[in-house]
Amino acid sequence: METRDSIIASAKNEFARFGFEGARVDRIARLAKVNKAMIYYHFGSKKRLYRAVIENQLSTKADFIEAILRQDLTIDEFVLQLASFYARVFSDNEFLPIFLRELASGGIQVKEIILKTISQKNLTAKLRNYFEAEMASGRIRRVNIEHAIISFIGMNVFYIAVASIANQIWEIENVEGFLSDRPRQVADIFLNGIKAK
Amino acid sequence: METRDSIIASAKNEFARFGFEGARVDRIARLAKVNKAMIYYHFGSKKRLYRAVIENQLSTKADFIEAILRQDLTIDEFVLQLASFYARVFSDNEFLPIFLRELASGGIQVKEIILKTISQKNLTAKLRNYFEAEMASGRIRRVNIEHAIISFIGMNVFYIAVASIANQIWEIENVEGFLSDRPRQVADIFLNGIKAK
Amino acid sequence: METRDSIIASAKNEFARFGFEGARVDRIARLAKVNKAMIYYHFGSKKRLYRAVIENQLSTKADFIEAILRQDLTIDEFVLQLASFYARVFSDNEFLPIFLRELASGGIQVKEIILKTISQKNLTAKLRNYFEAEMASGRIRRVNIEHAIISFIGMNVFYIAVASIANQIWEIENVEGFLSDRPRQVADIFLNGIKAK
Amino acid sequence: METRDSIIASAKNEFARFGFEGARVDRIARLAKVNKAMIYYHFGSKKRLYRAVIENQLSTKADFIEAILRQDLTIDEFVLQLASFYARVFSDNEFLPIFLRELASGGIQVKEIILKTISQKNLTAKLRNYFEAEMASGRIRRVNIEHAIISFIGMNVFYIAVASIANQIWEIENVEGFLSDRPRQVADIFLNGIKAK
DNA sequence: TATGAATGAGATTTCATTCAT
DNA sequence: CATGAATGAAATCTCATTCAT
């Protein structure tokens, strides 16, 4: 399993830097210190290697949200934890570019896998239920749940994706600080946005 | 100039669908109904053609925000117009994937151009001033402006980027309706999030 | 058309010597004094080049039989001419091995093309008619036409195919002489075999 | 010995279907349910495995003709038995393609082995003697023995080799019947062709 | 004997770019 | 400006063979 793992790691790096089309099997092999033919022995094709990388990526991420949902948190804690979760996931230097490029090309690979894992764990329903309960209790306003959640995720993910541009536009100098501040800042606006007055 | 434009249009389509590395000069030529050598005659290289496409894209977009800022709108109107603007810009089927891939690969091409146009029109300062005036007037809470604006843009752009996945996850059937609803929904949460109570 | 033809000629030689699987595109290019990529420019793939070679081969051959059938010959002359025809066709040093290997692998490529040309010229019916007229006239016995014709072709082609083995087994020293004698010898036995006594 | 035999059997199948160059050692191993390295352990190389297959093939065939020659048959019986023999030998679905391809490539492998077995049993002389005796007795015409015998074998073998094409050209529907008829039909024409009138 | 993994050379195919006309 | 053909470098993939266990 050592060779396989080393190939996956190198491939992840290569795909992250150059995208699927730009990635070179030669380079992956060299980086993994492995004979090029081994890649085909283990994965069959560049495409299948790519899929393996993506599966390997996503399989680890989905557990987190579930863990958060199981914790029975107040809405404030819940939203903050979710924000931190997204920050962490998308700050992965190799995952983000792969994900962005997947989006760019319709994301058929990623989509399938994401849908599978999400439906397996029934995450959609659990999230919906959580928010509905909060609305029923009157702690938050009646808002459209889908729009709200998508907005929330967008607030979190977007900055990470465009950080290099945004930092320059807004002359953000303490990038580290800005980034670590972000979950709290996002949670602040979002919670204010949905809470009953 | 007809040939040049036809090449640019075809190239935009090709780069949008396949990315820079995946794009094929042959295909661009065929789509543009132009001899392949003509592309080199007019643009010199694939890379330079790509840059031409990107410049052609961005040059048109920046004027809009300025126009909004000039209008002297209430915060509610302002935020809604901004949301609509982003929705329109990123709903361009060809611009979005190019933009996403640029982000994925560090986006040096796009970044430069964006920064230039934004600083030319001094958009950052104008936006900041607008929000500061609103805070000074007490109409909105004291929030971190950078975080707020970035969050706001993220709310808008994110859904468009992930629409195909999100629609399935959240079982959104009336996609058209959801999309046209979105600016209002985003504005609602965001305004509530920043307004003073 | 010069490049194309030169590729076809070299390819014919290569396929004859090594078979489809054993043939090397590199070698064909070198022999044709052509850049390897040109082969793909003109033919698309090794397989398609192979088909082009076969079509090129067969297209010239079918005309001959028709010509013989048009001549209104006596059965003796007719059979002799046919024998000579087959001798000539299969003595092509490059065609024979290609044909044999096609047979070996089910001959799907060749089969299609042969059937097309034969049915186009309606050769089957013409041959059948010729033999039936001869039987009706009483000049030849009532034999099964299909079996007879297939036998006749076999007598002719077989020797050419196995010449190198047969010559050694039967200690044939004057190979040239044996070969040029053959049509007459074959015709002799065949005619005796089918003629009325 | 079980492994060896299983490899030979699978290899025969593979070589028959794809030829030497087209055959894949991997596939042979898989078909034989044997580890690929075992093939090298037992046979040393693909080439040597191929030779083993061919020897295995030919060793069984030569005995038959001898048996026929020993039987002291009339010319009618003799020719019919020979025809049936050839029909049987070349109807081997795996032997025929291998043989055809050997012919196509000069057949050095097969040639050697055939010559050895034929000369060992002195078959040539025995056949020649048989026909000469028949001619001396006046039962058959004075014909060139080599040409006659080669023609006869050709009549038999040819149809089997080209059956798939011939059946379509001649619209033979009852293929089984045609094939089982063939020895008699061939013998009929051949005997008539050589017999004295 | 037997296995799964590894290797190196080479095969087919692709593609940005250029040339001759 | 325009074209069809050409080029060279490199990309993906294959495969006979060997190795370590």
Tab-separated table of N, CA, C and O in Angstrom, chain A residues 158, chain B residues 12 57-66 68 81-100 114 153 156-157 160-161 179 183:
chain	number	residue	atom	x	y	z
A	158	PHE	N	-15.698	31.535	0.106
A	158	PHE	CA	-15.297	32.519	-0.901
A	158	PHE	C	-13.972	33.203	-0.565
A	158	PHE	O	-13.086	33.292	-1.397
B	12	LYS	N	-12.739	31.816	-26.185
B	12	LYS	CA	-13.396	31.983	-24.898
B	12	LYS	C	-14.189	30.719	-24.575
B	12	LYS	O	-14.107	30.158	-23.488
B	57	GLN	N	-12.649	39.917	-21.534
B	57	GLN	CA	-13.691	39.637	-20.558
B	57	GLN	C	-13.847	40.731	-19.529
B	57	GLN	O	-14.921	41.288	-19.315
B	58	LEU	N	-12.714	40.994	-18.868
B	58	LEU	CA	-12.786	41.848	-17.682
B	58	LEU	C	-13.040	43.304	-17.999
B	58	LEU	O	-13.602	44.027	-17.185
B	59	SER	N	-12.632	43.720	-19.186
B	59	SER	CA	-12.721	45.146	-19.496
B	59	SER	C	-14.150	45.666	-19.363
B	59	SER	O	-14.371	46.826	-19.029
B	60	THR	N	-15.104	44.807	-19.596
B	60	THR	CA	-16.495	45.276	-19.604
B	60	THR	C	-17.142	45.322	-18.221
B	60	THR	O	-18.135	46.020	-18.018
B	61	LYS	N	-16.583	44.582	-17.263
B	61	LYS	CA	-17.319	44.359	-16.018
B	61	LYS	C	-17.199	45.501	-15.002
B	61	LYS	O	-18.141	45.751	-14.234
B	62	ALA	N	-16.045	46.120	-14.943
B	62	ALA	CA	-15.785	47.024	-13.816
B	62	ALA	C	-16.673	48.259	-13.808
B	62	ALA	O	-16.954	48.820	-12.735
B	63	ASP	N	-17.096	48.696	-14.951
B	63	ASP	CA	-17.913	49.916	-15.028
B	63	ASP	C	-19.162	49.833	-14.161
B	63	ASP	O	-19.591	50.829	-13.571
B	64	PHE	N	-19.724	48.677	-14.043
B	64	PHE	CA	-21.005	48.534	-13.375
B	64	PHE	C	-20.992	48.987	-11.920
B	64	PHE	O	-21.857	49.756	-11.492
B	65	ILE	N	-20.021	48.482	-11.180
B	65	ILE	CA	-20.002	48.824	-9.751
B	65	ILE	C	-19.927	50.330	-9.576
B	65	ILE	O	-20.625	50.925	-8.746
B	66	GLU	N	-19.082	50.917	-10.369
B	66	GLU	CA	-18.944	52.371	-10.293
B	66	GLU	C	-20.297	53.049	-10.510
B	66	GLU	O	-20.696	53.958	-9.768
B	68	ILE	N	-23.187	51.893	-9.931
B	68	ILE	CA	-24.033	51.710	-8.748
B	68	ILE	C	-23.646	52.707	-7.663
B	68	ILE	O	-24.502	53.333	-7.024
B	81	GLN	N	-28.837	46.038	-5.374
B	81	GLN	CA	-28.260	46.235	-6.705
B	81	GLN	C	-26.919	45.539	-6.850
B	81	GLN	O	-26.599	44.962	-7.889
B	82	LEU	N	-26.128	45.619	-5.782
B	82	LEU	CA	-24.829	44.949	-5.808
B	82	LEU	C	-25.014	43.440	-5.988
B	82	LEU	O	-24.316	42.787	-6.776
B	83	ALA	N	-25.968	42.909	-5.229
B	83	ALA	CA	-26.235	41.468	-5.331
B	83	ALA	C	-26.631	41.097	-6.749
B	83	ALA	O	-26.149	40.100	-7.312
B	84	SER	N	-27.484	41.912	-7.347
B	84	SER	CA	-27.906	41.623	-8.713
B	84	SER	C	-26.728	41.710	-9.670
B	84	SER	O	-26.597	40.917	-10.600
B	85	PHE	N	-25.872	42.692	-9.414
B	85	PHE	CA	-24.703	42.838	-10.265
B	85	PHE	C	-23.857	41.566	-10.255
B	85	PHE	O	-23.502	41.019	-11.295
B	86	TYR	N	-23.528	41.088	-9.077
B	86	TYR	CA	-22.698	39.885	-9.000
B	86	TYR	C	-23.377	38.691	-9.641
B	86	TYR	O	-22.751	37.872	-10.312
B	87	ALA	N	-24.657	38.594	-9.415
B	87	ALA	CA	-25.397	37.496	-10.022
B	87	ALA	C	-25.227	37.540	-11.540
B	87	ALA	O	-24.947	36.533	-12.180
B	88	ARG	N	-25.367	38.757	-12.083
B	88	ARG	CA	-25.274	38.877	-13.533
B	88	ARG	C	-23.866	38.545	-14.039
B	88	ARG	O	-23.692	37.756	-14.956
B	89	VAL	N	-22.874	39.121	-13.398
B	89	VAL	CA	-21.499	38.920	-13.861
B	89	VAL	C	-21.115	37.447	-13.871
B	89	VAL	O	-20.589	36.928	-14.851
B	90	PHE	N	-21.376	36.773	-12.769
B	90	PHE	CA	-20.896	35.413	-12.667
B	90	PHE	C	-21.838	34.381	-13.287
B	90	PHE	O	-21.518	33.202	-13.341
B	91	SER	N	-22.976	34.822	-13.720
B	91	SER	CA	-23.841	33.889	-14.433
B	91	SER	C	-23.406	33.723	-15.885
B	91	SER	O	-23.951	32.913	-16.615
B	92	ASP	N	-22.414	34.493	-16.301
B	92	ASP	CA	-21.862	34.302	-17.638
B	92	ASP	C	-21.223	32.919	-17.688
B	92	ASP	O	-20.233	32.632	-17.017
B	93	ASN	N	-21.819	32.070	-18.478
B	93	ASN	CA	-21.393	30.659	-18.520
B	93	ASN	C	-19.936	30.462	-18.908
B	93	ASN	O	-19.354	29.437	-18.637
B	94	GLU	N	-19.396	31.442	-19.588
B	94	GLU	CA	-18.013	31.266	-20.018
B	94	GLU	C	-17.045	31.964	-19.085
B	94	GLU	O	-15.937	31.502	-18.886
B	95	PHE	N	-17.486	33.052	-18.508
B	95	PHE	CA	-16.589	33.773	-17.609
B	95	PHE	C	-16.319	32.983	-16.333
B	95	PHE	O	-15.180	32.876	-15.885
B	96	LEU	N	-17.374	32.431	-15.754
B	96	LEU	CA	-17.208	31.763	-14.463
B	96	LEU	C	-16.145	30.664	-14.483
B	96	LEU	O	-15.217	30.690	-13.663
B	97	PRO	N	-16.209	29.695	-15.379
B	97	PRO	CA	-15.181	28.650	-15.339
B	97	PRO	C	-13.777	29.191	-15.567
B	97	PRO	O	-12.821	28.729	-14.930
B	98	ILE	N	-13.652	30.173	-16.422
B	98	ILE	CA	-12.326	30.749	-16.634
B	98	ILE	C	-11.840	31.376	-15.337
B	98	ILE	O	-10.698	31.175	-14.918
B	99	PHE	N	-12.720	32.085	-14.699
B	99	PHE	CA	-12.366	32.736	-13.435
B	99	PHE	C	-11.992	31.712	-12.360
B	99	PHE	O	-10.981	31.846	-11.671
B	100	LEU	N	-12.786	30.670	-12.242
B	100	LEU	CA	-12.509	29.646	-11.229
B	100	LEU	C	-11.152	28.996	-11.453
B	100	LEU	O	-10.376	28.778	-10.537
B	114	ILE	N	-7.628	42.576	-12.723
B	114	ILE	CA	-8.648	43.008	-11.772
B	114	ILE	C	-8.130	44.149	-10.906
B	114	ILE	O	-8.771	45.193	-10.755
B	153	ILE	N	-20.045	39.397	-1.021
B	153	ILE	CA	-19.740	38.921	-2.373
B	153	ILE	C	-19.766	37.390	-2.402
B	153	ILE	O	-20.302	36.765	-3.319
B	156	ASN	N	-23.096	35.824	-2.748
B	156	ASN	CA	-23.635	35.923	-4.091
B	156	ASN	C	-22.966	34.953	-5.074
B	156	ASN	O	-23.640	34.232	-5.804
B	157	VAL	N	-21.669	35.012	-5.064
B	157	VAL	CA	-20.940	34.266	-6.089
B	157	VAL	C	-20.989	32.757	-5.842
B	157	VAL	O	-21.105	31.971	-6.768
B	160	ILE	N	-23.685	30.522	-7.427
B	160	ILE	CA	-23.568	30.382	-8.876
B	160	ILE	C	-22.494	29.370	-9.238
B	160	ILE	O	-22.663	28.540	-10.123
B	161	ALA	N	-21.412	29.405	-8.487
B	161	ALA	CA	-20.318	28.492	-8.782
B	161	ALA	C	-20.677	27.039	-8.498
B	161	ALA	O	-20.301	26.136	-9.241
B	179	LEU	N	-32.648	30.939	-8.524
B	179	LEU	CA	-31.594	31.862	-8.952
B	179	LEU	C	-32.087	33.308	-8.966
B	179	LEU	O	-31.392	34.226	-8.499
B	183	PRO	N	-30.758	37.186	-5.235
B	183	PRO	CA	-30.299	38.512	-4.789
B	183	PRO	C	-31.114	39.034	-3.614
B	183	PRO	O	-30.554	39.510	-2.620
